């Protein structure tokens, strides 16, 4: 019996084409909670960014944010966190600065970008979200770095960051976290917090950063707009969000 379902945001809960939130998805989330099934966010986004999204009024039961690096309960209180260590933070910032690559730095209560170029604009347009404020790093814990560059540039730098890993969510955007992190790590913390078993879980996703999550849960569902590598990791492929994909998959598995 499924007791917990985890949802990516961009391209999953929200349309990959225009960022819209389908009525069928809203209906499905409401019905899941009415049935006693807990619903969670598992996203590369920070919890503070959710306030800007069409899903902001949904009372999720918890949040595995920043690809599992910062975990919140339903009241948005931190229950677990996995920041970069000081050396990895310094190395990451130094290497990307040398290449003049823009970075979004994500801390526990804020996120900001060091500067903006065309790569940033292209990537942000794809997820229909506002740019974070421009600011330089002043110290403190960093949980995730988002870099904006082409694939070749990013990979050359990552080859020198042995304790980090990246997942690409856009041709020009990659999230960088500790190589011990991932959405599945955050999900484990949430399951422990709520005393839910791994075999009682389901997840929906569409990006590379969803692969470990889809493999970890009992039922992993990839959206139709997902990349091929994501579909290969899933147990089931559903329609796009805009075409009622989440609702259809929940009906397929007799969860609704």
GROMACS .gro file of C-alpha atoms in nm:
model
  256
    1UNK     CA    1   0.000   0.000   0.000
    2UNK     CA    2   0.139   0.339  -0.101
    3UNK     CA    3   0.158   0.582   0.191
    4UNK     CA    4   0.391   0.853   0.056
    5UNK     CA    5   0.434   1.008  -0.289
    6UNK     CA    6   0.719   1.240  -0.388
    7UNK     CA    7   0.690   1.494  -0.669
    8UNK     CA    8   0.945   1.692  -0.863
    9UNK     CA    9   0.823   2.042  -0.949
   10UNK     CA   10   0.944   2.171  -1.288
   11UNK     CA   11   0.827   1.950  -1.573
   12UNK     CA   12   0.638   1.725  -1.332
   13UNK     CA   13   0.387   1.904  -1.110
   14UNK     CA   14   0.419   2.203  -1.340
   15UNK     CA   15   0.411   2.191  -1.720
   16UNK     CA   16   0.745   2.173  -1.897
   17UNK     CA   17   0.613   2.409  -2.166
   18UNK     CA   18   0.452   2.696  -1.974
   19UNK     CA   19   0.484   2.624  -1.602
   20UNK     CA   20   0.109   2.579  -1.559
   21UNK     CA   21  -0.048   2.366  -1.284
   22UNK     CA   22  -0.313   2.133  -1.427
   23UNK     CA   23  -0.653   2.118  -1.257
   24UNK     CA   24  -0.632   1.739  -1.267
   25UNK     CA   25  -0.305   1.750  -1.073
   26UNK     CA   26  -0.450   1.979  -0.808
   27UNK     CA   27  -0.751   1.747  -0.780
   28UNK     CA   28  -0.526   1.442  -0.749
   29UNK     CA   29  -0.315   1.594  -0.471
   30UNK     CA   30  -0.627   1.685  -0.274
   31UNK     CA   31  -0.772   1.336  -0.312
   32UNK     CA   32  -0.446   1.171  -0.207
   33UNK     CA   33  -0.444   1.361   0.120
   34UNK     CA   34  -0.811   1.287   0.176
   35UNK     CA   35  -0.719   0.918   0.151
   36UNK     CA   36  -0.444   0.962   0.410
   37UNK     CA   37  -0.156   0.942   0.162
   38UNK     CA   38   0.120   1.190   0.238
   39UNK     CA   39   0.250   1.408  -0.045
   40UNK     CA   40   0.599   1.555  -0.060
   41UNK     CA   41   0.809   1.781  -0.279
   42UNK     CA   42   1.144   1.643  -0.400
   43UNK     CA   43   1.304   1.921  -0.601
   44UNK     CA   44   1.623   2.100  -0.689
   45UNK     CA   45   1.451   2.418  -0.575
   46UNK     CA   46   1.473   2.580  -0.231
   47UNK     CA   47   1.159   2.575  -0.019
   48UNK     CA   48   1.144   2.956  -0.033
   49UNK     CA   49   1.102   2.940  -0.412
   50UNK     CA   50   0.780   2.743  -0.378
   51UNK     CA   51   0.608   3.060  -0.257
   52UNK     CA   52   0.643   3.194  -0.612
   53UNK     CA   53   0.485   2.887  -0.776
   54UNK     CA   54   0.123   2.790  -0.855
   55UNK     CA   55   0.156   2.504  -0.604
   56UNK     CA   56   0.219   2.740  -0.310
   57UNK     CA   57  -0.126   2.682  -0.156
   58UNK     CA   58  -0.093   2.302  -0.151
   59UNK     CA   59  -0.029   2.180   0.208
   60UNK     CA   60   0.253   1.937   0.135
   61UNK     CA   61   0.361   1.708   0.418
   62UNK     CA   62   0.730   1.781   0.373
   63UNK     CA   63   1.000   1.894   0.132
   64UNK     CA   64   1.324   1.731   0.013
   65UNK     CA   65   1.479   2.045  -0.135
   66UNK     CA   66   1.802   2.119  -0.319
   67UNK     CA   67   1.820   1.763  -0.448
   68UNK     CA   68   1.800   1.618  -0.098
   69UNK     CA   69   2.045   1.855   0.070
   70UNK     CA   70   1.794   2.045   0.285
   71UNK     CA   71   1.492   1.863   0.431
   72UNK     CA   72   1.183   2.029   0.581
   73UNK     CA   73   0.872   1.902   0.759
   74UNK     CA   74   0.522   2.025   0.672
   75UNK     CA   75   0.578   2.341   0.879
   76UNK     CA   76   0.892   2.415   0.676
   77UNK     CA   77   1.118   2.350   0.973
   78UNK     CA   78   1.456   2.196   0.887
   79UNK     CA   79   1.475   1.832   0.995
   80UNK     CA   80   1.805   1.744   0.822
   81UNK     CA   81   2.071   1.922   0.619
   82UNK     CA   82   2.379   1.831   0.416
   83UNK     CA   83   2.595   2.137   0.340
   84UNK     CA   84   2.917   2.134   0.141
   85UNK     CA   85   3.223   2.115   0.362
   86UNK     CA   86   3.436   2.430   0.374
   87UNK     CA   87   3.707   2.300   0.139
   88UNK     CA   88   3.459   2.190  -0.128
   89UNK     CA   89   3.286   2.528  -0.107
   90UNK     CA   90   3.613   2.714  -0.157
   91UNK     CA   91   3.726   2.490  -0.446
   92UNK     CA   92   3.392   2.512  -0.624
   93UNK     CA   93   3.372   2.890  -0.605
   94UNK     CA   94   3.735   2.932  -0.710
   95UNK     CA   95   3.717   2.707  -1.017
   96UNK     CA   96   3.395   2.853  -1.154
   97UNK     CA   97   3.513   3.209  -1.090
   98UNK     CA   98   3.829   3.141  -1.294
   99UNK     CA   99   3.609   3.040  -1.589
  100UNK     CA  100   3.369   3.334  -1.537
  101UNK     CA  101   3.070   3.102  -1.506
  102UNK     CA  102   2.761   3.239  -1.325
  103UNK     CA  103   2.658   3.059  -1.007
  104UNK     CA  104   2.345   3.053  -0.795
  105UNK     CA  105   2.452   2.984  -0.437
  106UNK     CA  106   2.189   2.833  -0.209
  107UNK     CA  107   2.205   2.873   0.168
  108UNK     CA  108   1.957   2.771   0.437
  109UNK     CA  109   1.734   3.079   0.408
  110UNK     CA  110   1.826   3.242   0.079
  111UNK     CA  111   1.967   3.199  -0.269
  112UNK     CA  112   2.143   3.450  -0.491
  113UNK     CA  113   2.349   3.473  -0.810
  114UNK     CA  114   2.690   3.631  -0.859
  115UNK     CA  115   2.622   3.770  -1.209
  116UNK     CA  116   2.399   3.712  -1.512
  117UNK     CA  117   2.480   3.620  -1.873
  118UNK     CA  118   2.293   3.472  -2.170
  119UNK     CA  119   2.320   3.115  -2.036
  120UNK     CA  120   2.137   3.225  -1.722
  121UNK     CA  121   1.860   3.394  -1.919
  122UNK     CA  122   1.806   3.090  -2.143
  123UNK     CA  123   1.791   2.851  -1.848
  124UNK     CA  124   1.561   3.070  -1.637
  125UNK     CA  125   1.322   3.124  -1.928
  126UNK     CA  126   1.277   2.747  -1.952
  127UNK     CA  127   1.142   2.721  -1.595
  128UNK     CA  128   0.943   3.046  -1.596
  129UNK     CA  129   1.088   3.182  -1.273
  130UNK     CA  130   1.236   3.511  -1.160
  131UNK     CA  131   1.609   3.556  -1.123
  132UNK     CA  132   1.741   3.558  -0.765
  133UNK     CA  133   1.910   3.877  -0.642
  134UNK     CA  134   2.270   3.949  -0.743
  135UNK     CA  135   2.505   3.914  -0.448
  136UNK     CA  136   2.852   3.788  -0.361
  137UNK     CA  137   2.917   3.504  -0.118
  138UNK     CA  138   2.969   3.635   0.236
  139UNK     CA  139   3.031   3.305   0.415
  140UNK     CA  140   2.814   3.039   0.575
  141UNK     CA  141   2.688   2.698   0.468
  142UNK     CA  142   2.623   2.627   0.100
  143UNK     CA  143   2.388   2.340   0.020
  144UNK     CA  144   2.377   2.356  -0.358
  145UNK     CA  145   2.540   2.544  -0.642
  146UNK     CA  146   2.368   2.594  -0.975
  147UNK     CA  147   2.608   2.670  -1.260
  148UNK     CA  148   2.515   2.813  -1.599
  149UNK     CA  149   2.738   2.702  -1.884
  150UNK     CA  150   2.753   2.457  -2.169
  151UNK     CA  151   2.804   2.088  -2.095
  152UNK     CA  152   3.171   2.081  -2.192
  153UNK     CA  153   3.269   2.368  -1.962
  154UNK     CA  154   3.080   2.225  -1.666
  155UNK     CA  155   3.226   1.879  -1.706
  156UNK     CA  156   3.583   2.005  -1.730
  157UNK     CA  157   3.543   2.178  -1.395
  158UNK     CA  158   3.358   1.888  -1.234
  159UNK     CA  159   3.647   1.658  -1.324
  160UNK     CA  160   3.849   1.860  -1.071
  161UNK     CA  161   3.585   1.852  -0.795
  162UNK     CA  162   3.619   1.499  -0.662
  163UNK     CA  163   3.372   1.535  -0.376
  164UNK     CA  164   3.088   1.681  -0.582
  165UNK     CA  165   2.846   1.563  -0.848
  166UNK     CA  166   2.629   1.743  -1.098
  167UNK     CA  167   2.291   1.679  -1.256
  168UNK     CA  168   2.182   1.871  -1.563
  169UNK     CA  169   1.826   2.008  -1.567
  170UNK     CA  170   1.867   2.229  -1.874
  171UNK     CA  171   2.113   2.251  -2.168
  172UNK     CA  172   2.266   2.551  -1.986
  173UNK     CA  173   2.197   2.472  -1.620
  174UNK     CA  174   2.341   2.216  -1.377
  175UNK     CA  175   2.293   2.159  -1.005
  176UNK     CA  176   2.603   2.069  -0.805
  177UNK     CA  177   2.582   1.895  -0.469
  178UNK     CA  178   2.797   1.675  -0.250
  179UNK     CA  179   2.860   1.337  -0.411
  180UNK     CA  180   2.699   1.173  -0.108
  181UNK     CA  181   2.373   1.361  -0.173
  182UNK     CA  182   2.072   1.313  -0.397
  183UNK     CA  183   1.695   1.316  -0.378
  184UNK     CA  184   1.690   0.958  -0.249
  185UNK     CA  185   1.894   1.068   0.054
  186UNK     CA  186   1.641   1.335   0.141
  187UNK     CA  187   1.357   1.090   0.089
  188UNK     CA  188   1.517   0.847   0.336
  189UNK     CA  189   1.520   1.121   0.599
  190UNK     CA  190   1.153   1.199   0.540
  191UNK     CA  191   1.057   0.832   0.557
  192UNK     CA  192   1.243   0.799   0.886
  193UNK     CA  193   1.076   1.113   1.022
  194UNK     CA  194   0.727   0.983   0.939
  195UNK     CA  195   0.801   0.612   1.001
  196UNK     CA  196   0.712   0.511   0.645
  197UNK     CA  197   0.870   0.211   0.471
  198UNK     CA  198   1.053   0.228   0.137
  199UNK     CA  199   0.809  -0.021  -0.018
  200UNK     CA  200   0.523   0.219   0.063
  201UNK     CA  201   0.654   0.494  -0.164
  202UNK     CA  202   0.601   0.633  -0.513
  203UNK     CA  203   0.760   0.922  -0.703
  204UNK     CA  204   0.715   1.130  -1.017
  205UNK     CA  205   0.996   1.304  -1.207
  206UNK     CA  206   1.133   1.412  -1.544
  207UNK     CA  207   1.496   1.521  -1.505
  208UNK     CA  208   1.837   1.361  -1.453
  209UNK     CA  209   1.826   1.462  -1.087
  210UNK     CA  210   1.516   1.243  -1.047
  211UNK     CA  211   1.685   0.918  -1.151
  212UNK     CA  212   1.808   0.810  -0.807
  213UNK     CA  213   1.466   0.895  -0.661
  214UNK     CA  214   1.276   0.692  -0.921
  215UNK     CA  215   1.503   0.395  -0.863
  216UNK     CA  216   1.475   0.419  -0.485
  217UNK     CA  217   1.096   0.425  -0.444
  218UNK     CA  218   0.866   0.128  -0.491
  219UNK     CA  219   0.698   0.282  -0.797
  220UNK     CA  220   0.894   0.533  -1.005
  221UNK     CA  221   0.698   0.725  -1.268
  222UNK     CA  222   0.860   0.930  -1.545
  223UNK     CA  223   0.668   1.201  -1.725
  224UNK     CA  224   0.629   1.178  -2.103
  225UNK     CA  225   0.851   1.485  -2.140
  226UNK     CA  226   1.132   1.317  -1.942
  227UNK     CA  227   1.470   1.249  -2.095
  228UNK     CA  228   1.532   0.894  -2.217
  229UNK     CA  229   1.772   0.815  -1.932
  230UNK     CA  230   1.499   0.908  -1.684
  231UNK     CA  231   1.240   0.692  -1.859
  232UNK     CA  232   1.481   0.398  -1.848
  233UNK     CA  233   1.508   0.435  -1.469
  234UNK     CA  234   1.130   0.443  -1.418
  235UNK     CA  235   0.881   0.163  -1.364
  236UNK     CA  236   0.614   0.343  -1.564
  237UNK     CA  237   0.591   0.631  -1.813
  238UNK     CA  238   0.288   0.857  -1.796
  239UNK     CA  239   0.164   1.151  -2.001
  240UNK     CA  240   0.280   1.510  -1.956
  241UNK     CA  241   0.155   1.716  -1.664
  242UNK     CA  242  -0.050   1.933  -1.897
  243UNK     CA  243  -0.220   1.621  -2.037
  244UNK     CA  244  -0.317   1.496  -1.689
  245UNK     CA  245  -0.016   1.264  -1.656
  246UNK     CA  246  -0.007   1.256  -1.277
  247UNK     CA  247  -0.379   1.186  -1.245
  248UNK     CA  248  -0.360   0.916  -1.514
  249UNK     CA  249  -0.071   0.736  -1.344
  250UNK     CA  250  -0.242   0.740  -1.006
  251UNK     CA  251  -0.552   0.590  -1.167
  252UNK     CA  252  -0.340   0.331  -1.350
  253UNK     CA  253  -0.199   0.205  -1.020
  254UNK     CA  254  -0.541   0.220  -0.849
  255UNK     CA  255  -0.415   0.475  -0.598
  256UNK     CA  256  -0.704   0.706  -0.685
   0.00000   0.00000   0.00000
